[in-house]
Short mmCIF file of C-alpha atoms in Angstrom, two decimals:
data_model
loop_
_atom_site.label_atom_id
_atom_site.label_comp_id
_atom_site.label_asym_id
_atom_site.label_seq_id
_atom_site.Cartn_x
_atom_site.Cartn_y
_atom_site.Cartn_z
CA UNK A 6 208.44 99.63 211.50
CA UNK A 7 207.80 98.63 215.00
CA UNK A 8 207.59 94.91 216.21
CA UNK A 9 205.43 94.11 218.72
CA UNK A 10 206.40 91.63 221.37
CA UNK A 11 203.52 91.27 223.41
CA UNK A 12 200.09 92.50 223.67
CA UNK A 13 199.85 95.93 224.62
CA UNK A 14 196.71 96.61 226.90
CA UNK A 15 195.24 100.03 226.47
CA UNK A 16 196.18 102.59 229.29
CA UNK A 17 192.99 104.36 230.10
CA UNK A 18 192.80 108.10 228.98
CA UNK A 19 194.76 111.13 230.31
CA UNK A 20 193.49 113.48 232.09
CA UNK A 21 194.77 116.02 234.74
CA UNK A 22 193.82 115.22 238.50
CA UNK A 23 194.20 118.29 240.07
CA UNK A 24 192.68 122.21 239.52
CA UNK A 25 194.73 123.87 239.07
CA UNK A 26 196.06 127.41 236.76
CA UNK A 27 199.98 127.76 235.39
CA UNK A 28 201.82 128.97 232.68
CA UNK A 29 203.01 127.23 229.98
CA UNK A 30 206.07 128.85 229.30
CA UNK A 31 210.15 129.06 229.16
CA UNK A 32 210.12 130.47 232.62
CA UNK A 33 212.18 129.32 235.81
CA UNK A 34 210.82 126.55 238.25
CA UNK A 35 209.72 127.43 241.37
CA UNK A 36 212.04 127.55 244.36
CA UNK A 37 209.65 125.91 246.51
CA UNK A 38 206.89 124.33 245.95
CA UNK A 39 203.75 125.88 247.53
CA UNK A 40 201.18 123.76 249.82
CA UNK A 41 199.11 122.57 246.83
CA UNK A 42 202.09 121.51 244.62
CA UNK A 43 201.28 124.35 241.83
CA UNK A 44 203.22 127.45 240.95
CA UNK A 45 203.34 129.35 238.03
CA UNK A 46 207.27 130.14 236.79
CA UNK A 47 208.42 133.51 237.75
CA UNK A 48 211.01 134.37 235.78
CA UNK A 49 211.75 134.58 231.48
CA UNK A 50 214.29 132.53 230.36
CA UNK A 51 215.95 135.13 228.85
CA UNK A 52 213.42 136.48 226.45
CA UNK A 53 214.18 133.11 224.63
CA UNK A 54 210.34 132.17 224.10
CA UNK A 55 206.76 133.91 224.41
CA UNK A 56 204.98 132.85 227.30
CA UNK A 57 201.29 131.43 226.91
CA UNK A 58 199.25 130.58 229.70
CA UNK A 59 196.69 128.03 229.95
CA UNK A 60 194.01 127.01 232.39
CA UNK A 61 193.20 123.43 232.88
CA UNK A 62 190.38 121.75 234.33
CA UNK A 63 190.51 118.03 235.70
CA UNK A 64 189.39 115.83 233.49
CA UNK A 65 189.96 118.20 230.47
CA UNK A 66 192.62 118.07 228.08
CA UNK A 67 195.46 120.77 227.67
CA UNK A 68 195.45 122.93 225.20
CA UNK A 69 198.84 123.05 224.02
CA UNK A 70 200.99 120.73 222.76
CA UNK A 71 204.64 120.81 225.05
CA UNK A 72 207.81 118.93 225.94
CA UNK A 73 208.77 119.00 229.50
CA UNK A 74 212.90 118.75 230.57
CA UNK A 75 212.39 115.52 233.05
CA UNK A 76 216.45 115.80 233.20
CA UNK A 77 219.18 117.49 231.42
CA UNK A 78 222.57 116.26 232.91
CA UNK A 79 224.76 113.49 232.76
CA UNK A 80 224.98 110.07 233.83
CA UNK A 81 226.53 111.26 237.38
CA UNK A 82 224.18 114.30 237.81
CA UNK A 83 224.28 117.34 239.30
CA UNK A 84 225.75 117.82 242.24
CA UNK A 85 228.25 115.02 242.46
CA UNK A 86 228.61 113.83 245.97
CA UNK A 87 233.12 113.91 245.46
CA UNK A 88 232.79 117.88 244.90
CA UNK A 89 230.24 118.62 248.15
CA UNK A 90 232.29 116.38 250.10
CA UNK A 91 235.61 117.74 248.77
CA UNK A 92 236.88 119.98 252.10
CA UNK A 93 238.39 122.48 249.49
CA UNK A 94 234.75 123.08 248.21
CA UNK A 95 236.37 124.51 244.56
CA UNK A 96 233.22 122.99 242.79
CA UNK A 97 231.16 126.42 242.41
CA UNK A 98 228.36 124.76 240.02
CA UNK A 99 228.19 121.96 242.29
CA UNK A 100 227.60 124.56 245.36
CA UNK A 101 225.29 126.28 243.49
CA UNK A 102 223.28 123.12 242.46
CA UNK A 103 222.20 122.36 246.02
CA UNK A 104 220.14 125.77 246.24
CA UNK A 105 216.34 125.61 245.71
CA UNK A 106 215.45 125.93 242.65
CA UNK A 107 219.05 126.63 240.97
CA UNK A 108 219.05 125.40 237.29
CA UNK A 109 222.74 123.90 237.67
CA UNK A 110 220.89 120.32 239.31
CA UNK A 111 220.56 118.70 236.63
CA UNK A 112 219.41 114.89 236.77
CA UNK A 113 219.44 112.23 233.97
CA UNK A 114 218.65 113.26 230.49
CA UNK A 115 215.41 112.72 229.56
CA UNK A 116 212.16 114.60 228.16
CA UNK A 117 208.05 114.09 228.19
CA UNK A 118 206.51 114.61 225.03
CA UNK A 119 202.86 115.75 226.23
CA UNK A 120 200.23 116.92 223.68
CA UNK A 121 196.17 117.00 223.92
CA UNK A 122 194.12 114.83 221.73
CA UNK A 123 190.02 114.60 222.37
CA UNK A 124 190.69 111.30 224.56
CA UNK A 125 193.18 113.34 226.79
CA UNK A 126 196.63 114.14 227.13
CA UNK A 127 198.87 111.75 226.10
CA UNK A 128 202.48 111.92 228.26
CA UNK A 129 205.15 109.90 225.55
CA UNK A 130 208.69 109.74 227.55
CA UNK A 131 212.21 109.32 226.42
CA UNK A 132 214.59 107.59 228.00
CA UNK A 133 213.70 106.65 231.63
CA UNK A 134 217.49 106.58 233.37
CA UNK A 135 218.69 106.04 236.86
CA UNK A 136 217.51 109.18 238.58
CA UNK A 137 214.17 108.74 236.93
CA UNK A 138 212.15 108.16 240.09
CA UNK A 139 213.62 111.45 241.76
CA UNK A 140 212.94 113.91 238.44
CA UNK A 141 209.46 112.16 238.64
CA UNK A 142 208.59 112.99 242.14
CA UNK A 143 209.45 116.75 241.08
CA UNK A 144 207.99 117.29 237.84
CA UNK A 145 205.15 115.07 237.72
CA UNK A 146 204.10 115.80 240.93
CA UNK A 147 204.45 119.70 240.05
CA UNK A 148 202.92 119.94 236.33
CA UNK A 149 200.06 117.27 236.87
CA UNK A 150 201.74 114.35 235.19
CA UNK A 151 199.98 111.01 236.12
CA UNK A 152 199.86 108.70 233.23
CA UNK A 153 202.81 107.44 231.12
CA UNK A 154 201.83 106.08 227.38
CA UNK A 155 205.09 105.53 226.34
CA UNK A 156 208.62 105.04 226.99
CA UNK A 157 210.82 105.54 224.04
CA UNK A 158 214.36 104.38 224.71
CA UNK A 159 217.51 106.23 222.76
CA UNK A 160 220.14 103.79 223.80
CA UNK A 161 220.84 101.12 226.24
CA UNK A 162 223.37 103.00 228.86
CA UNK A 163 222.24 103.11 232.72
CA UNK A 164 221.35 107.14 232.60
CA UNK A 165 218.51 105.91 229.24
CA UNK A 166 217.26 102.74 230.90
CA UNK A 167 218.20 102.52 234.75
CA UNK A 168 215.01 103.32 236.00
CA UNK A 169 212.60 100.91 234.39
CA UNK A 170 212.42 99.15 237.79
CA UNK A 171 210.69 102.00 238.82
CA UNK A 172 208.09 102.32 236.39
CA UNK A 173 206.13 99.55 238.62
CA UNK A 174 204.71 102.58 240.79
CA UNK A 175 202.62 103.52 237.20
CA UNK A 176 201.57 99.38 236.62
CA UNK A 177 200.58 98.50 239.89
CA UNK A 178 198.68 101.99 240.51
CA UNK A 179 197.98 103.93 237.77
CA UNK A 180 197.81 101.54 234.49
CA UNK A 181 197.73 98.26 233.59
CA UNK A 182 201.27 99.01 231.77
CA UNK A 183 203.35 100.66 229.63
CA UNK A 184 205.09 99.86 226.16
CA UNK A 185 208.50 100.89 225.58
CA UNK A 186 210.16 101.49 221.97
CA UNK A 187 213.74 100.00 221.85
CA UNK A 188 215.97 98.96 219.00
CA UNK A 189 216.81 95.31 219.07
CA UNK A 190 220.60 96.01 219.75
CA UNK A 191 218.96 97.80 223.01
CA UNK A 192 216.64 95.08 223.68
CA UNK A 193 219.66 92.76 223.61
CA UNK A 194 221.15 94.47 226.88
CA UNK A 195 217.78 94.78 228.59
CA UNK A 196 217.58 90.87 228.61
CA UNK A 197 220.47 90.97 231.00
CA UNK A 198 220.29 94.37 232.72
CA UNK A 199 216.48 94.11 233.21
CA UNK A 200 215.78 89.87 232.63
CA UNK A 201 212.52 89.81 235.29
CA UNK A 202 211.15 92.53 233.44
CA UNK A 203 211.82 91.09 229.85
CA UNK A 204 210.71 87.72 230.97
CA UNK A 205 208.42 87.83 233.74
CA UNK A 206 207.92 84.08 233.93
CA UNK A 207 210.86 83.93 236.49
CA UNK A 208 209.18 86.67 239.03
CA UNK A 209 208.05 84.62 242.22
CA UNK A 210 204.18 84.62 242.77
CA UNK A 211 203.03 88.13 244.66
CA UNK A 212 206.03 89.87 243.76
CA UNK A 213 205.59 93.52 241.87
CA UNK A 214 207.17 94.23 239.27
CA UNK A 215 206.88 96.92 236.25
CA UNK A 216 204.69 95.23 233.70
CA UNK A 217 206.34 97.02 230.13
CA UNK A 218 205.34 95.58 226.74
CA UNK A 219 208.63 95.54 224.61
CA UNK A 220 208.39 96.90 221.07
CA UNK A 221 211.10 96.61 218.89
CA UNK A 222 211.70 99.80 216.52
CA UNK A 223 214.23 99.87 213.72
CA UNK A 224 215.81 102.94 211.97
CA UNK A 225 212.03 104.20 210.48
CA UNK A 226 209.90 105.90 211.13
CA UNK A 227 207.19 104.94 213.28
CA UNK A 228 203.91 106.01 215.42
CA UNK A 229 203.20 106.15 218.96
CA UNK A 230 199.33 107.28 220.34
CA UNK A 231 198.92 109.02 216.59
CA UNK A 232 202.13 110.69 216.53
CA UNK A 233 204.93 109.76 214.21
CA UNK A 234 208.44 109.68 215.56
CA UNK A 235 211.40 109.54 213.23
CA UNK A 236 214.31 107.82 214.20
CA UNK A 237 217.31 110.06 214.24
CA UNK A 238 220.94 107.36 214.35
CA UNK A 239 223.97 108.96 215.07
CA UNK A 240 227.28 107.79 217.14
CA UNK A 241 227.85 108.13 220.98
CA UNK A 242 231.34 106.64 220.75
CA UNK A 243 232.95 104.41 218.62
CA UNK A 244 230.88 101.87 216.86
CA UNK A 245 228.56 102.52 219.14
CA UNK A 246 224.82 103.04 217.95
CA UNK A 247 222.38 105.49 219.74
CA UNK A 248 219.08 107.14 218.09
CA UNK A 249 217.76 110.80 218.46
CA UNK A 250 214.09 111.31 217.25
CA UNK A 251 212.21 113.99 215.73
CA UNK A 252 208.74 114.54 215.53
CA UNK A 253 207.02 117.08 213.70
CA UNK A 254 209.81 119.76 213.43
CA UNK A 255 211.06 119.00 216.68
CA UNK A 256 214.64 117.10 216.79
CA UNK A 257 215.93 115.43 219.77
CA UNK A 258 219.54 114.29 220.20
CA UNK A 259 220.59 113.45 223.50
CA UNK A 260 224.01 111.54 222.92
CA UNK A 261 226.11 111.80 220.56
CA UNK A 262 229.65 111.65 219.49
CA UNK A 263 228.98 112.21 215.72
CA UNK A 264 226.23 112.23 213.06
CA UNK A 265 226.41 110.18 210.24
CA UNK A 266 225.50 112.32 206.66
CA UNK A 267 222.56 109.98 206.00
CA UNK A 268 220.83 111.30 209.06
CA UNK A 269 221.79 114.86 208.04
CA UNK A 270 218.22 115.26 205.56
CA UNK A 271 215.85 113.95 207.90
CA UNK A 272 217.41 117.08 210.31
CA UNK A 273 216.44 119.51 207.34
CA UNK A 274 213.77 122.54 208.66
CA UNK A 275 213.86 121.36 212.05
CA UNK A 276 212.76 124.19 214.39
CA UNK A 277 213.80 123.27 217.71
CA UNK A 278 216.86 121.19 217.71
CA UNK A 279 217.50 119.99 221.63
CA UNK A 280 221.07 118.48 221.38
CA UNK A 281 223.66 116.84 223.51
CA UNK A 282 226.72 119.19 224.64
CA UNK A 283 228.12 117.84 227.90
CA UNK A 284 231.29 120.14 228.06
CA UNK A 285 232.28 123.79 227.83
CA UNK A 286 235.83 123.25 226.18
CA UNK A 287 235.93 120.14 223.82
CA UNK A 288 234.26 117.00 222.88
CA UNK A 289 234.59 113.86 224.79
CA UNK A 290 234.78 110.53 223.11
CA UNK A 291 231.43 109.70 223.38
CA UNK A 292 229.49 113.55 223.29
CA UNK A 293 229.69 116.60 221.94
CA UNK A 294 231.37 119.42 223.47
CA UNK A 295 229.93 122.96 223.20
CA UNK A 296 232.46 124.06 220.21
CA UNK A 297 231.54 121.29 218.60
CA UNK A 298 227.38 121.05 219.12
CA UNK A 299 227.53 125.25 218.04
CA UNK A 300 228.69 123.74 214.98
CA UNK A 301 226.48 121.70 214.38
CA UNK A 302 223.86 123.86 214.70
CA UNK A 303 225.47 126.32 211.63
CA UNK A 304 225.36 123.37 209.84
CA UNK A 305 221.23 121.76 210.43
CA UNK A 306 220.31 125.72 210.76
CA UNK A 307 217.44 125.22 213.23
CA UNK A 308 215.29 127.84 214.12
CA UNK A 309 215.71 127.76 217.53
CA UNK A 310 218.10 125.22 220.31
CA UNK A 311 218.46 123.71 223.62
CA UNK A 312 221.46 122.27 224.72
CA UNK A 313 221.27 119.19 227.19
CA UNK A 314 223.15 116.62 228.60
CA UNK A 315 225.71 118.65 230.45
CA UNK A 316 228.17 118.32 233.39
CA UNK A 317 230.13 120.08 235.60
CA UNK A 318 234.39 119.85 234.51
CA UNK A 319 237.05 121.76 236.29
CA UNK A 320 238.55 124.01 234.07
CA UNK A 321 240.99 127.03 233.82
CA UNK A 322 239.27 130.04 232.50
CA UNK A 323 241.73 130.65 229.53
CA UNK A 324 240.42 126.75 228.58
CA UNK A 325 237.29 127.54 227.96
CA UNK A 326 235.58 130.03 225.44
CA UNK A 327 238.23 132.44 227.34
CA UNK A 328 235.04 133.56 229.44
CA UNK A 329 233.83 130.98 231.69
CA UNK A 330 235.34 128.22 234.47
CA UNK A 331 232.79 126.07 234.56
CA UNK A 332 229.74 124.80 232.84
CA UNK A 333 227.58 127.36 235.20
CA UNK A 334 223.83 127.40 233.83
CA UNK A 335 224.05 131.59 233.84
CA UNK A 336 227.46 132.10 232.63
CA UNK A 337 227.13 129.81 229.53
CA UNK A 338 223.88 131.35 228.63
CA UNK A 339 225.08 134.81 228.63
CA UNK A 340 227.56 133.79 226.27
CA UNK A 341 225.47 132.31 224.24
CA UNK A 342 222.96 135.08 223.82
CA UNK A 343 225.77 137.16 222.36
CA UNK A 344 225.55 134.87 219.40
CA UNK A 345 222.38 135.95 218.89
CA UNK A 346 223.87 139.30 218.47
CA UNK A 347 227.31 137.96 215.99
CA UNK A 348 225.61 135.07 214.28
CA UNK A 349 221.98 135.15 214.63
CA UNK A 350 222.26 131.87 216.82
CA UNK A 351 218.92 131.08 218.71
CA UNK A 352 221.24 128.99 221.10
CA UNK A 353 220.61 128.59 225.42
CA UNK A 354 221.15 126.06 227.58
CA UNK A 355 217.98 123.68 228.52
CA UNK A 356 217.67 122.37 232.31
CA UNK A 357 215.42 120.50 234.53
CA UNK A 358 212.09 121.37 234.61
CA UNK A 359 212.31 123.67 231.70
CA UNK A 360 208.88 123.51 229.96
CA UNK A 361 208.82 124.26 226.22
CA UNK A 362 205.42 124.98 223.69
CA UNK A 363 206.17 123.23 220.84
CA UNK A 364 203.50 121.98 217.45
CA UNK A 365 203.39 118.48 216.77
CA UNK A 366 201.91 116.92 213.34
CA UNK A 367 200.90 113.01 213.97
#
């Protein structure tokens, strides 16, 4: 059930604004972006998907349904400024993460949920956190993202919700404005994190701000531009409430410290699980670790899965899996593709700009 607070104005249709031709596939980013802002991905991400290209013409709808990885790191990000400042310089994944195009930046967590209907392409976001504006002006600008229908929020924490403020850029020049999804715990914080932009009334005359229409969602299901989004509750810390989402048989769990059994069924024949695993060693208090989110995934059984959310730790190597010393995007994939060989695991690591075909049933 959703509550509406506010009117929602229609945002006019979706449509691409460029010509342009690209795969749609699990291949890498480009490592710089050509003169017209288009590239198709170079390289397979490890055999993990089949590749399917697409043509798109402006003003035409795509084809295929997709989510897009806006960000896939933690609240900090990817490189953190106290390891390229450090004058020892022992933070290799933070080293690496400044090189074009290396998959160990990683931004705030967040995904688009993009998908073709006869009106256009509707672009459904989750999570909108305080790096937002910078993963925009990549991937938008790169994959011919103009429009935003939706914001759906997973929790109230900075790296989910810090970069409303800059959703203004869409509602003073692209649409009239945008409605976010929130639980009412969430909506609770937003009336002091974000108070101009819950109550607008107190914005001086002539000033800009983002003009969002607040819905208030509880934990059922409920349907956003004709597709139906399942609420998902699990823990991301102690008594503290945060909601994945799954629609069609796609589940999305960005944080999270534990999953209560009642959410457990509504997880049943999900075929791409993308779930939270922020460490290589051990869970924190408030997300899973990778021991812990590979267990997990013997328990839901998903066809395939995408780990997100993760960070950079120092580590010794006998800490962690025996193999690796730190979360490095290529090391902890190679590991991971050998449980494809022991268990049968369709496990890799996600990151930003990752671009993933995926069926969705409204």
């Amino acid at each position: 059930m959703v509550q509406l607070l506010g009117t929602i104005r229609p945002s006019p249709s979706l449509s691409y604004f460029a010509t342009y031709k690209r795969q749609l596939s699990l291949y890498s980013p480009p490592t710089k972006a050509p003169a017209n802002g288009f590239s198709p991905f170079r390289r397979v991400f490890n055999s993990y998907l089949q590749s399917n290209s697409e043509t798109t013409a402006a003003g035409s709808p795509c084809e295929h349904s997709e989510i897009i990885f806006i960000g896939t790191g933690t609240s900090e990000g990817i490189p953190r400024v106290s390891c390229l400042t450090n004058p020892l310089k022992t933070c290799a994944v933070c080293l690496k993460a400044v090189e074009p195009g290396n998959k160990n930046k990683r931004l705030n967590t967040s995904i688009l949920v993009r998908y073709p209907r006869p009106s256009g392409n509707y672009n459904i976001l989750i999570d909108a956190g305080k790096f937002f504006y910078h993963s925009a002006l990549q991937w938008f600008t790169a994959y011919g993202i103009r429009t935003i229908d939706a914001v759906i929020i997973t929790h109230s924490h900075a790296d989910a919700i810090g970069g409303l403020d800059d959703l203004r850029d869409w509602t003073n020049n692209v649409q009239p404005s945008i409605p976010i999804y929130v639980a009412q715990r969430d909506f609770e914080v937003m009336k002091k994190t974000h108070y101009y932009l819950v109550d607008t009334s107190a914005v001086l005359a002539g000033a800009a701000v983002s003009e969002l229409q607040f819905n208030i969602i509880r934990e059922d299901p409920f349907v956003v531009q004709d597709l139906k989004f399942t609420p998902l509750p699990v823990w991301h810390g102690r008594g503290y409430r945060s909601l994945g989402f799954r629609f069609g048989n796609v589940c999305y769990i960005s944080d999270v410290s534990d999953i209560p059994e009642e959410t457990y069924p509504l997880l049943k024949d999900c075929e791409l699980l993308i779930l939270d695993a922020l460490r290589p060693d051990r869970s924190s208090s408030t997300h899973f670790g990778l021991p812990r989110a590979l267990e997990e995934v013997r328990k839901i059984q998903p066809r395939k899965t995408l780990f997100t959310g993760m960070c950079s730790p120092h580590f010794a190597e006998d800490q962690v899996l025996g193999m690796m010393h730190l979360m490095d995007h290529e090391k902890v994939n190679d590991y991971l593709l050998k449980l494809k060989e022991t268990e049968g695991l369709d496990v890799q690591l996600s990151y930003d700009g990752l671009r993933v075909p995926a069926a969705f049933h409204g």
